mmCIF file of C-alpha atoms in Angstrom:
data_model
loop_
_atom_site.group_PDB
_atom_site.id
_atom_site.type_symbol
_atom_site.label_atom_id
_atom_site.label_comp_id
_atom_site.label_asym_id
_atom_site.label_seq_id
_atom_site.Cartn_x
_atom_site.Cartn_y
_atom_site.Cartn_z
ATOM 1 C CA MET A 801 0.074 -0.057 -0.179
ATOM 2 C CA ASP A 802 1.503 3.244 -0.759
ATOM 3 C CA ILE A 803 0.360 5.609 1.452
ATOM 4 C CA VAL A 804 2.621 8.341 -0.293
ATOM 5 C CA SER A 805 1.595 8.267 -3.532
ATOM 6 C CA SER A 806 -2.292 8.070 -2.662
ATOM 7 C CA PHE A 807 -1.953 11.420 -0.949
ATOM 8 C CA ASN A 808 0.112 13.242 -3.175
ATOM 9 C CA ARG A 809 -2.541 12.455 -5.844
ATOM 10 C CA LEU A 810 -5.996 13.472 -3.176
ATOM 11 C CA LYS A 811 -2.835 16.700 -2.594
ATOM 12 C CA ASP A 812 -3.014 17.606 -5.809
ATOM 13 C CA TYR A 813 -6.682 17.234 -6.770
ATOM 14 C CA CYS A 814 -7.452 19.566 -4.076
ATOM 15 C CA GLU A 815 -4.697 22.102 -5.001
ATOM 16 C CA ARG A 816 -6.034 22.066 -9.130
ATOM 17 C CA GLU A 817 -9.483 22.640 -7.459
ATOM 18 C CA ASP A 818 -8.488 25.569 -5.326
ATOM 19 C CA PHE A 819 -9.920 23.354 -2.677
ATOM 20 C CA ARG A 820 -13.478 24.548 -3.569
ATOM 21 C CA GLY A 821 -15.876 21.854 -4.357
ATOM 22 C CA TRP A 822 -19.474 20.544 -3.671
ATOM 23 C CA ASP A 823 -20.483 19.157 0.074
ATOM 24 C CA PRO A 824 -23.464 16.971 0.825
ATOM 25 C CA TYR A 825 -25.165 19.400 2.573
ATOM 26 C CA ASP A 826 -25.267 22.265 -0.158
ATOM 27 C CA GLY A 827 -28.672 21.693 -2.102
ATOM 28 C CA LEU A 828 -30.052 24.608 -0.926
ATOM 29 C CA ASN A 829 -27.496 26.397 -2.975
ATOM 30 C CA SER A 830 -29.381 25.567 -5.999
ATOM 31 C CA THR A 831 -30.673 28.437 -7.986
ATOM 32 C CA LEU A 832 -33.275 26.138 -9.280
ATOM 33 C CA PHE A 833 -34.999 25.041 -5.598
ATOM 34 C CA ARG A 834 -34.574 28.683 -4.295
ATOM 35 C CA ARG A 835 -36.596 30.048 -7.815
ATOM 36 C CA LEU A 836 -39.479 27.645 -6.542
ATOM 37 C CA PRO A 837 -42.590 29.541 -5.364
ATOM 38 C CA TYR A 838 -43.612 28.642 -1.645
ATOM 39 C CA ILE A 839 -41.766 25.287 -1.355
ATOM 40 C CA SER A 840 -38.250 26.745 -0.886
ATOM 41 C CA GLY A 841 -38.875 28.327 2.317
ATOM 42 C CA LYS A 842 -41.103 25.552 4.036
ATOM 43 C CA ARG A 843 -38.985 23.250 6.349
ATOM 44 C CA TRP A 844 -40.136 19.674 4.960
ATOM 45 C CA PRO A 845 -38.901 20.072 1.276
ATOM 46 C CA ARG A 846 -35.810 21.645 1.957
ATOM 47 C CA LEU A 847 -35.582 18.737 4.239
ATOM 48 C CA ALA A 848 -36.102 16.618 1.391
ATOM 49 C CA TRP A 849 -34.264 18.457 -1.212
ATOM 50 C CA ILE A 850 -31.226 18.375 1.046
ATOM 51 C CA GLN A 851 -31.678 14.300 1.310
ATOM 52 C CA LEU A 852 -31.994 13.930 -2.607
ATOM 53 C CA MET A 853 -29.036 16.135 -3.836
ATOM 54 C CA LYS A 854 -27.117 14.136 -0.739
ATOM 55 C CA ARG A 855 -28.549 10.225 -1.400
ATOM 56 C CA SER A 856 -28.483 10.410 -5.409
ATOM 57 C CA PRO A 857 -25.626 8.529 -6.709
ATOM 58 C CA PHE A 858 -25.417 11.018 -9.582
ATOM 59 C CA ASN A 859 -24.517 14.240 -9.158
ATOM 60 C CA PHE A 860 -27.110 16.884 -10.103
ATOM 61 C CA ARG A 861 -25.738 19.836 -8.758
ATOM 62 C CA PRO A 862 -24.164 21.467 -12.307
ATOM 63 C CA VAL A 863 -27.836 21.076 -13.877
ATOM 64 C CA VAL A 864 -29.932 22.464 -10.662
ATOM 65 C CA GLY A 865 -27.379 25.636 -10.275
ATOM 66 C CA VAL A 866 -24.873 24.586 -7.243
ATOM 67 C CA LYS A 867 -21.831 25.899 -7.688
ATOM 68 C CA LYS A 868 -18.377 24.830 -6.529
ATOM 69 C CA GLU A 869 -17.339 27.060 -3.519
ATOM 70 C CA HIS A 870 -14.909 26.952 -0.131
ATOM 71 C CA ASN A 871 -16.621 25.798 3.036
ATOM 72 C CA PRO A 872 -14.753 27.136 5.770
ATOM 73 C CA LYS A 873 -14.887 24.101 7.949
ATOM 74 C CA GLY A 874 -12.836 22.302 4.655
ATOM 75 C CA LEU A 875 -10.425 25.038 4.807
ATOM 76 C CA GLY A 876 -9.896 24.720 8.439
ATOM 77 C CA LEU A 877 -9.234 20.846 8.147
ATOM 78 C CA PHE A 878 -6.551 21.678 4.908
ATOM 79 C CA LEU A 879 -4.796 24.141 7.203
ATOM 80 C CA ALA A 880 -4.463 22.047 9.686
ATOM 81 C CA GLY A 881 -3.276 19.059 7.159
ATOM 82 C CA TYR A 882 -1.284 21.607 5.849
ATOM 83 C CA CYS A 883 0.826 22.022 8.913
ATOM 84 C CA ASN A 884 1.250 18.554 9.756
ATOM 85 C CA LEU A 885 3.153 18.093 6.391
ATOM 86 C CA TYR A 886 5.202 21.660 7.227
ATOM 87 C CA LYS A 887 5.920 19.587 10.990
ATOM 88 C CA ARG A 888 7.042 16.053 9.027
ATOM 89 C CA GLU A 889 9.050 18.326 6.527
ATOM 90 C CA PRO A 890 9.477 22.488 6.731
ATOM 91 C CA ALA A 891 9.446 23.005 2.951
ATOM 92 C CA ALA A 892 8.313 26.604 1.589
ATOM 93 C CA PRO A 893 5.623 25.177 -0.244
ATOM 94 C CA TYR A 894 3.364 24.093 2.213
ATOM 95 C CA LEU A 895 4.122 27.405 4.278
ATOM 96 C CA ASP A 896 2.560 29.227 1.689
ATOM 97 C CA LYS A 897 -0.561 27.150 1.672
ATOM 98 C CA ILE A 898 -0.694 27.562 5.671
ATOM 99 C CA VAL A 899 -0.290 31.477 5.351
ATOM 100 C CA TYR A 900 -2.706 31.661 2.083
ATOM 101 C CA LEU A 901 -5.424 29.489 3.885
ATOM 102 C CA ALA A 902 -4.714 31.099 7.303
ATOM 103 C CA ASP A 903 -5.919 34.335 5.814
ATOM 104 C CA LYS A 904 -8.581 33.303 3.876
ATOM 105 C CA LEU A 905 -10.122 31.657 6.718
ATOM 106 C CA ILE A 906 -9.596 35.201 8.856
ATOM 107 C CA SER A 907 -11.616 36.883 5.499
ATOM 108 C CA LEU A 908 -14.530 34.101 6.084
ATOM 109 C CA ARG A 909 -15.521 34.962 9.400
ATOM 110 C CA ALA A 910 -19.135 35.446 10.653
ATOM 111 C CA GLU A 911 -19.691 39.359 11.601
ATOM 112 C CA GLY A 912 -21.859 39.996 14.706
ATOM 113 C CA TYR A 913 -20.985 37.701 17.634
ATOM 114 C CA SER A 914 -18.702 38.279 20.506
ATOM 115 C CA GLY A 915 -15.718 36.339 18.894
ATOM 116 C CA SER A 916 -14.396 34.757 15.941
ATOM 117 C CA CYS A 917 -17.012 32.009 14.756
ATOM 118 C CA TRP A 918 -17.671 30.516 11.477
ATOM 119 C CA GLY A 919 -20.169 28.714 9.719
ATOM 120 C CA TYR A 920 -21.308 26.716 6.592
ATOM 121 C CA ASN A 921 -21.116 28.354 2.819
ATOM 122 C CA PHE A 922 -24.855 26.727 2.230
ATOM 123 C CA ASP A 923 -28.237 27.069 4.342
ATOM 124 C CA TRP A 924 -29.065 23.742 6.520
ATOM 125 C CA GLN A 925 -32.100 22.934 7.125
ATOM 126 C CA ALA A 926 -32.154 19.922 10.236
ATOM 127 C CA ARG A 927 -35.011 18.101 11.605
ATOM 128 C CA ALA A 928 -34.489 19.914 14.991
ATOM 129 C CA PHE A 929 -33.706 23.819 13.159
ATOM 130 C CA PHE A 930 -32.564 25.695 10.202
ATOM 131 C CA GLN A 931 -29.402 27.535 10.285
ATOM 132 C CA PRO A 932 -29.070 30.343 7.364
ATOM 133 C CA ARG A 933 -25.844 30.320 5.444
ATOM 134 C CA ASN A 934 -22.626 31.263 7.185
ATOM 135 C CA THR A 935 -24.551 30.977 10.702
ATOM 136 C CA PRO A 936 -22.013 30.304 12.945
ATOM 137 C CA THR A 937 -21.143 26.687 14.601
ATOM 138 C CA VAL A 938 -19.201 25.366 17.523
ATOM 139 C CA VAL A 939 -18.196 22.265 15.175
ATOM 140 C CA ALA A 940 -16.993 24.838 12.557
ATOM 141 C CA THR A 941 -15.446 27.395 14.882
ATOM 142 C CA THR A 942 -13.715 24.505 16.845
ATOM 143 C CA TYR A 943 -12.040 22.850 13.925
ATOM 144 C CA ILE A 944 -11.139 26.427 12.265
ATOM 145 C CA ALA A 945 -9.498 27.733 15.269
ATOM 146 C CA ASN A 946 -7.992 24.998 16.245
ATOM 147 C CA ALA A 947 -5.924 25.390 12.827
ATOM 148 C CA LEU A 948 -5.534 28.613 13.176
ATOM 149 C CA MET A 949 -3.325 28.057 16.562
ATOM 150 C CA ASP A 950 -1.728 24.964 14.938
ATOM 151 C CA ALA A 951 -0.274 27.958 11.875
ATOM 152 C CA TYR A 952 0.119 30.564 14.610
ATOM 153 C CA GLU A 953 2.532 27.481 16.292
ATOM 154 C CA ILE A 954 4.626 27.340 13.098
ATOM 155 C CA THR A 955 4.364 30.920 11.551
ATOM 156 C CA LYS A 956 4.588 32.902 14.887
ATOM 157 C CA GLU A 957 2.007 35.718 13.351
ATOM 158 C CA GLN A 958 0.698 36.697 16.325
ATOM 159 C CA ARG A 959 -2.785 37.608 14.223
ATOM 160 C CA TYR A 960 -3.604 33.581 13.778
ATOM 161 C CA LEU A 961 -3.338 33.385 17.258
ATOM 162 C CA THR A 962 -5.665 36.353 18.105
ATOM 163 C CA VAL A 963 -7.758 35.267 15.914
ATOM 164 C CA ALA A 964 -8.167 31.880 17.128
ATOM 165 C CA LEU A 965 -8.177 32.844 21.361
ATOM 166 C CA SER A 966 -11.299 35.296 20.604
ATOM 167 C CA SER A 967 -13.472 32.551 19.583
ATOM 168 C CA ALA A 968 -13.722 31.402 23.338
ATOM 169 C CA ASN A 969 -16.059 34.665 23.555
ATOM 170 C CA PHE A 970 -18.161 32.901 20.651
ATOM 171 C CA VAL A 971 -18.340 29.720 22.910
ATOM 172 C CA LEU A 972 -19.357 31.316 26.155
ATOM 173 C CA TYR A 973 -21.341 34.074 25.084
ATOM 174 C CA ASP A 974 -23.240 33.649 22.111
ATOM 175 C CA LEU A 975 -24.119 29.690 22.183
ATOM 176 C CA ASN A 976 -26.344 28.446 24.518
ATOM 177 C CA ARG A 977 -26.055 26.373 27.292
ATOM 178 C CA THR A 978 -28.720 23.334 29.236
ATOM 179 C CA ASP A 979 -27.332 21.678 31.870
ATOM 180 C CA GLY A 980 -24.282 22.569 31.110
ATOM 181 C CA ALA A 981 -23.995 21.307 27.153
ATOM 182 C CA PHE A 982 -22.904 24.015 24.775
ATOM 183 C CA SER A 983 -25.271 24.122 21.442
ATOM 184 C CA TYR A 984 -24.952 23.343 17.970
ATOM 185 C CA SER A 985 -25.543 26.946 17.275
ATOM 186 C CA PRO A 986 -26.463 30.299 18.587
ATOM 187 C CA GLN A 987 -29.950 29.273 17.142
ATOM 188 C CA ASP A 988 -30.685 26.139 18.778
ATOM 189 C CA HIS A 989 -30.588 24.454 22.298
ATOM 190 C CA THR A 990 -30.079 21.175 20.965
ATOM 191 C CA GLN A 991 -27.844 18.865 23.563
ATOM 192 C CA VAL A 992 -25.380 16.897 20.780
ATOM 193 C CA PHE A 993 -22.839 15.583 22.250
ATOM 194 C CA ASN A 994 -20.086 16.039 20.009
ATOM 195 C CA ALA A 995 -20.508 19.918 19.379
ATOM 196 C CA SER A 996 -21.400 20.227 22.581
ATOM 197 C CA LEU A 997 -17.608 18.396 23.958
ATOM 198 C CA LEU A 998 -15.950 19.914 20.636
ATOM 199 C CA GLY A 999 -16.768 23.709 22.517
ATOM 200 C CA THR A 1000 -14.851 21.711 25.510
ATOM 201 C CA ARG A 1001 -11.849 21.100 23.370
ATOM 202 C CA LEU A 1002 -11.974 24.386 21.962
ATOM 203 C CA LEU A 1003 -11.485 26.492 26.015
ATOM 204 C CA SER A 1004 -9.697 23.582 26.981
ATOM 205 C CA ARG A 1005 -6.802 25.185 24.382
ATOM 206 C CA ILE A 1006 -7.460 28.618 24.815
ATOM 207 C CA TYR A 1007 -7.074 27.811 28.346
ATOM 208 C CA HIS A 1008 -3.279 26.279 27.391
ATOM 209 C CA TYR A 1009 -2.522 29.703 25.809
ATOM 210 C CA THR A 1010 -4.235 32.089 28.478
ATOM 211 C CA ARG A 1011 -4.019 30.402 31.587
ATOM 212 C CA ASP A 1012 -7.754 32.064 31.868
ATOM 213 C CA ALA A 1013 -9.287 29.628 34.458
ATOM 214 C CA SER A 1014 -12.683 31.326 34.115
ATOM 215 C CA LEU A 1015 -12.884 28.999 30.763
ATOM 216 C CA LEU A 1016 -12.146 25.859 33.100
ATOM 217 C CA LYS A 1017 -15.876 25.702 34.519
ATOM 218 C CA PRO A 1018 -17.917 25.959 31.652
ATOM 219 C CA ALA A 1019 -15.579 23.135 29.610
ATOM 220 C CA ARG A 1020 -15.508 21.235 32.579
ATOM 221 C CA LEU A 1021 -19.646 21.204 33.051
ATOM 222 C CA SER A 1022 -19.472 20.488 29.432
ATOM 223 C CA ALA A 1023 -17.553 17.140 29.445
ATOM 224 C CA ALA A 1024 -19.634 16.058 33.169
ATOM 225 C CA PHE A 1025 -22.795 16.024 30.959
ATOM 226 C CA CYS A 1026 -21.360 14.348 28.392
ATOM 227 C CA CYS A 1027 -20.078 11.503 30.033
ATOM 228 C CA SER A 1028 -23.300 11.430 32.364
ATOM 229 C CA ARG A 1029 -25.132 10.409 29.267
ATOM 230 C CA GLN A 1030 -22.337 7.847 28.053
ATOM 231 C CA GLN A 1031 -24.414 4.535 28.024
ATOM 232 C CA GLU A 1032 -22.604 1.623 30.123
ATOM 233 C CA ASN A 1033 -21.064 0.068 27.511
ATOM 234 C CA GLY A 1034 -18.878 2.936 26.187
ATOM 235 C CA ALA A 1035 -21.695 4.182 23.533
ATOM 236 C CA TRP A 1036 -23.072 7.776 23.201
ATOM 237 C CA SER A 1037 -26.361 8.470 20.984
ATOM 238 C CA TYR A 1038 -25.450 11.494 18.740
ATOM 239 C CA GLY A 1039 -27.824 13.454 21.191
ATOM 240 C CA THR A 1040 -30.751 14.020 23.729
ATOM 241 C CA LEU A 1041 -33.418 13.915 20.813
ATOM 242 C CA PRO A 1042 -36.069 11.297 20.140
ATOM 243 C CA PHE A 1043 -34.221 11.156 16.939
ATOM 244 C CA HIS A 1044 -30.632 11.420 18.016
ATOM 245 C CA GLN A 1045 -30.639 8.337 19.233
ATOM 246 C CA TRP A 1046 -28.472 6.658 16.718
ATOM 247 C CA ILE A 1047 -24.671 5.515 17.399
ATOM 248 C CA ASP A 1048 -22.421 5.872 14.710
ATOM 249 C CA ASN A 1049 -18.540 5.648 13.616
ATOM 250 C CA PHE A 1050 -16.912 8.928 13.620
ATOM 251 C CA HIS A 1051 -19.235 11.192 16.239
ATOM 252 C CA THR A 1052 -18.038 8.552 19.095
ATOM 253 C CA GLY A 1053 -14.329 9.361 17.784
ATOM 254 C CA TYR A 1054 -14.844 13.113 17.952
ATOM 255 C CA ASN A 1055 -16.088 12.415 21.528
ATOM 256 C CA LEU A 1056 -12.920 10.661 22.620
ATOM 257 C CA GLU A 1057 -10.591 12.748 20.712
ATOM 258 C CA CYS A 1058 -12.266 16.020 22.381
ATOM 259 C CA LEU A 1059 -12.037 14.446 26.073
ATOM 260 C CA THR A 1060 -8.532 13.677 25.608
ATOM 261 C CA ALA A 1061 -7.652 17.245 24.560
ATOM 262 C CA TYR A 1062 -9.614 18.402 27.433
ATOM 263 C CA GLN A 1063 -7.269 16.077 30.095
ATOM 264 C CA TYR A 1064 -4.027 16.979 27.685
ATOM 265 C CA TYR A 1065 -4.790 21.238 28.311
ATOM 266 C CA THR A 1066 -6.444 21.353 31.595
ATOM 267 C CA HIS A 1067 -4.535 18.418 33.570
ATOM 268 C CA ASP A 1068 -8.112 16.730 34.699
ATOM 269 C CA HIS A 1069 -7.914 13.036 34.308
ATOM 270 C CA SER A 1070 -11.702 13.095 35.446
ATOM 271 C CA PHE A 1071 -12.819 11.247 32.452
ATOM 272 C CA GLN A 1072 -10.350 9.189 32.186
ATOM 273 C CA LYS A 1073 -12.669 6.367 32.389
ATOM 274 C CA SER A 1074 -15.289 7.324 29.731
ATOM 275 C CA ILE A 1075 -12.866 7.718 27.780
ATOM 276 C CA GLU A 1076 -11.121 3.829 28.084
ATOM 277 C CA ASN A 1077 -15.125 2.950 28.147
ATOM 278 C CA GLY A 1078 -15.515 4.634 24.821
ATOM 279 C CA THR A 1079 -12.399 3.588 23.449
ATOM 280 C CA ALA A 1080 -12.930 -0.005 23.858
ATOM 281 C CA TYR A 1081 -16.561 0.504 22.309
ATOM 282 C CA TYR A 1082 -15.271 2.148 19.715
ATOM 283 C CA LEU A 1083 -12.641 -0.191 18.612
ATOM 284 C CA ARG A 1084 -14.493 -3.320 18.829
ATOM 285 C CA THR A 1085 -17.900 -2.166 17.206
ATOM 286 C CA PHE A 1086 -17.141 -0.275 14.112
ATOM 287 C CA PHE A 1087 -14.094 -1.913 11.758
ATOM 288 C CA THR A 1088 -14.939 -5.259 10.326
ATOM 289 C CA GLU A 1089 -12.327 -8.114 9.667
ATOM 290 C CA ASP A 1090 -11.453 -7.030 5.872
ATOM 291 C CA GLY A 1091 -11.436 -3.407 6.898
ATOM 292 C CA LYS A 1092 -14.404 -1.635 6.254
ATOM 293 C CA PRO A 1093 -15.476 1.189 8.626
ATOM 294 C CA LYS A 1094 -19.249 0.894 9.904
ATOM 295 C CA TYR A 1095 -21.403 3.562 10.014
ATOM 296 C CA TYR A 1096 -23.611 2.699 12.512
ATOM 297 C CA SER A 1097 -23.553 0.289 15.685
ATOM 298 C CA ASN A 1098 -25.338 -2.026 14.053
ATOM 299 C CA ASN A 1099 -25.131 -1.457 10.527
ATOM 300 C CA LEU A 1100 -22.607 -1.037 8.159
ATOM 301 C CA TYR A 1101 -24.057 0.690 5.547
ATOM 302 C CA PRO A 1102 -23.106 3.641 4.077
ATOM 303 C CA VAL A 1103 -19.829 2.963 4.347
ATOM 304 C CA ASP A 1104 -18.577 6.537 4.747
ATOM 305 C CA VAL A 1105 -14.961 7.981 4.050
ATOM 306 C CA HIS A 1106 -15.146 9.919 6.858
ATOM 307 C CA ASN A 1107 -15.181 7.103 9.256
ATOM 308 C CA THR A 1108 -11.452 6.144 7.773
ATOM 309 C CA ALA A 1109 -10.189 9.613 8.576
ATOM 310 C CA GLN A 1110 -11.519 9.883 11.921
ATOM 311 C CA LEU A 1111 -9.768 6.530 12.778
ATOM 312 C CA ILE A 1112 -6.666 7.363 11.703
ATOM 313 C CA ILE A 1113 -7.301 11.054 13.736
ATOM 314 C CA THR A 1114 -8.632 9.665 17.131
ATOM 315 C CA LEU A 1115 -6.019 7.341 17.309
ATOM 316 C CA SER A 1116 -3.640 9.615 16.958
ATOM 317 C CA ARG A 1117 -4.643 11.851 19.323
ATOM 318 C CA LEU A 1118 -5.545 8.964 22.166
ATOM 319 C CA HIS A 1119 -1.479 8.310 21.291
ATOM 320 C CA LEU A 1120 -2.768 4.601 20.501
ATOM 321 C CA PHE A 1121 -1.466 5.124 16.461
ATOM 322 C CA GLY A 1122 1.561 2.953 17.642
ATOM 323 C CA GLU A 1123 -0.743 0.411 19.040
ATOM 324 C CA HIS A 1124 -3.223 -0.169 16.823
ATOM 325 C CA ARG A 1125 -1.040 0.651 13.668
ATOM 326 C CA ALA A 1126 -2.365 -2.831 11.711
ATOM 327 C CA LEU A 1127 -6.094 -1.743 12.239
ATOM 328 C CA ILE A 1128 -5.234 1.837 10.490
ATOM 329 C CA ASP A 1129 -3.249 0.034 7.665
ATOM 330 C CA LYS A 1130 -5.712 -2.003 7.094
ATOM 331 C CA VAL A 1131 -8.953 0.284 7.216
ATOM 332 C CA LEU A 1132 -7.258 2.688 5.236
ATOM 333 C CA GLY A 1133 -5.659 0.070 2.739
ATOM 334 C CA TRP A 1134 -9.546 -1.104 1.983
ATOM 335 C CA THR A 1135 -10.563 2.509 1.941
ATOM 336 C CA ILE A 1136 -7.974 3.772 -0.829
ATOM 337 C CA ARG A 1137 -8.358 0.707 -2.846
ATOM 338 C CA ASN A 1138 -12.164 0.531 -2.840
ATOM 339 C CA MET A 1139 -12.995 4.521 -2.312
ATOM 340 C CA GLN A 1140 -10.167 6.990 -4.415
ATOM 341 C CA ASP A 1141 -10.868 7.443 -8.165
ATOM 342 C CA ASP A 1142 -8.272 7.821 -10.200
ATOM 343 C CA GLU A 1143 -7.800 11.676 -10.199
ATOM 344 C CA GLY A 1144 -7.187 11.869 -6.891
ATOM 345 C CA TYR A 1145 -10.614 12.231 -5.021
ATOM 346 C CA PHE A 1146 -12.237 10.224 -2.642
ATOM 347 C CA TYR A 1147 -15.597 9.081 -2.701
ATOM 348 C CA TYR A 1148 -18.055 10.097 -0.083
ATOM 349 C CA GLN A 1149 -19.640 6.794 0.080
ATOM 350 C CA LEU A 1150 -20.301 3.592 -0.375
ATOM 351 C CA ARG A 1151 -23.844 1.704 -0.270
ATOM 352 C CA ARG A 1152 -25.595 -1.489 -1.436
ATOM 353 C CA GLY A 1153 -24.990 -1.618 -4.948
ATOM 354 C CA LEU A 1154 -24.464 2.133 -5.419
ATOM 355 C CA ARG A 1155 -21.398 4.553 -5.436
ATOM 356 C CA SER A 1156 -21.772 8.217 -4.817
ATOM 357 C CA ARG A 1157 -18.584 9.636 -7.124
ATOM 358 C CA THR A 1158 -19.452 13.151 -6.295
ATOM 359 C CA PRO A 1159 -15.569 15.351 -5.097
ATOM 360 C CA TYR A 1160 -17.261 16.394 -1.558
ATOM 361 C CA MET A 1161 -14.814 18.741 -0.847
ATOM 362 C CA ARG A 1162 -15.645 19.234 2.848
ATOM 363 C CA TRP A 1163 -17.055 16.099 3.812
ATOM 364 C CA ALA A 1164 -14.200 13.173 1.787
ATOM 365 C CA GLN A 1165 -11.265 15.307 0.295
ATOM 366 C CA ALA A 1166 -10.895 17.818 3.801
ATOM 367 C CA TRP A 1167 -10.773 15.111 6.153
ATOM 368 C CA MET A 1168 -8.881 12.676 4.039
ATOM 369 C CA PHE A 1169 -6.655 14.980 3.421
ATOM 370 C CA ASN A 1170 -6.185 16.064 7.315
ATOM 371 C CA ALA A 1171 -5.772 12.315 8.305
ATOM 372 C CA MET A 1172 -3.373 11.266 5.924
ATOM 373 C CA SER A 1173 -1.221 14.267 6.627
ATOM 374 C CA LEU A 1174 -1.272 13.244 10.250
ATOM 375 C CA TYR A 1175 -0.555 9.552 9.674
ATOM 376 C CA LEU A 1176 2.220 10.459 7.351
ATOM 377 C CA LEU A 1177 3.869 12.882 10.291
ATOM 378 C CA GLU A 1178 2.689 9.668 12.737
ATOM 379 C CA ILE A 1179 5.093 7.455 10.533
ATOM 380 C CA LYS A 1180 8.045 10.134 10.869
ATOM 381 C CA ASN A 1181 7.370 10.400 13.759
ATOM 382 C CA GLN A 1182 8.210 6.424 14.561
ATOM 383 C CA ASN A 1183 10.384 6.386 12.336
ATOM 384 C CA ASP A 1184 12.164 9.199 14.179
ATOM 385 C CA GLN A 1185 12.266 7.687 17.290
ATOM 386 C CA ASN A 1186 13.689 4.155 16.200
ATOM 387 C CA SER A 1187 16.509 5.452 14.538
ATOM 388 C CA TYR A 1188 17.805 6.438 17.935
ATOM 389 C CA LEU A 1189 17.221 2.824 19.430
#
């Protein structure tokens, strides 16, 4: 399995596209749908249209007027990926991309909030709420602010750090809180565990820089709430609402990654047992013997490339990469063989008898770029350590 060749083909594709692309959830960017009278402003038609565009094995976006665009979260994942590449090999082209992406992200901040924050480049209708284009979310904001902190650590450009640190004010003063859990966005009151824990992760990393003790209590309350809702077998449902009761692969990985980051930055190990139970559940539940990543705890399909990416990221962040290298290689190898196109991009999902070949930039390419860059950095670090043995 030639990981470097696979990654370089992906990297070449993303750079050719200037990191612009479509998204599984960008259906409401359709100029055709927006012109439809009556239904374009209704909840259920919007949900149906998004699901049609997302689930179709055919890409109708060019026909219905959905253009390729920059997605801020996708750019954040690419930025973090180039930081990984620079740590692996401090080359000028990687530094150029770091500066380009960081500057672009600063220009894409949402306006009118208490701190730096970012959303998605499309209207998004969920079952629980509607979010207009560029509505900031804790998910996008956390990934982007973390990437800007990574960029600061490489470039020492103070502006990147200043922008990233101000995102704490968005989490503290713009998000809603219920029983300590952070909402997904300022416009909802949902308790989605991975979203709340991403808020915890962001506050704890900002505390690492600022030593502002006022960040610790809300970060810990969020973590405590989410761990209190963990099931005895180590699993988490997606959230607390009746229609949030599924258990899936990559959101479980998010939860583990965030709790581990909280421990690292705050030195509070209160939730170590939750991490251990969750990790054991994650590893025994979501990957088949032949290397396929399952989507749900009780269902293989759809086989989603995001789950492969999150496996690499989760085990790296939990410092379990070396211990579970065989699993990572098996899952990554299967994904490259079965889900990478000759043009270099990765397919979104495989369903029974169907393959979604649409090159989604955020969901598939940015996540795999981020994960594979981290894989290559892990391998280099392991090789460097072994050279001194």
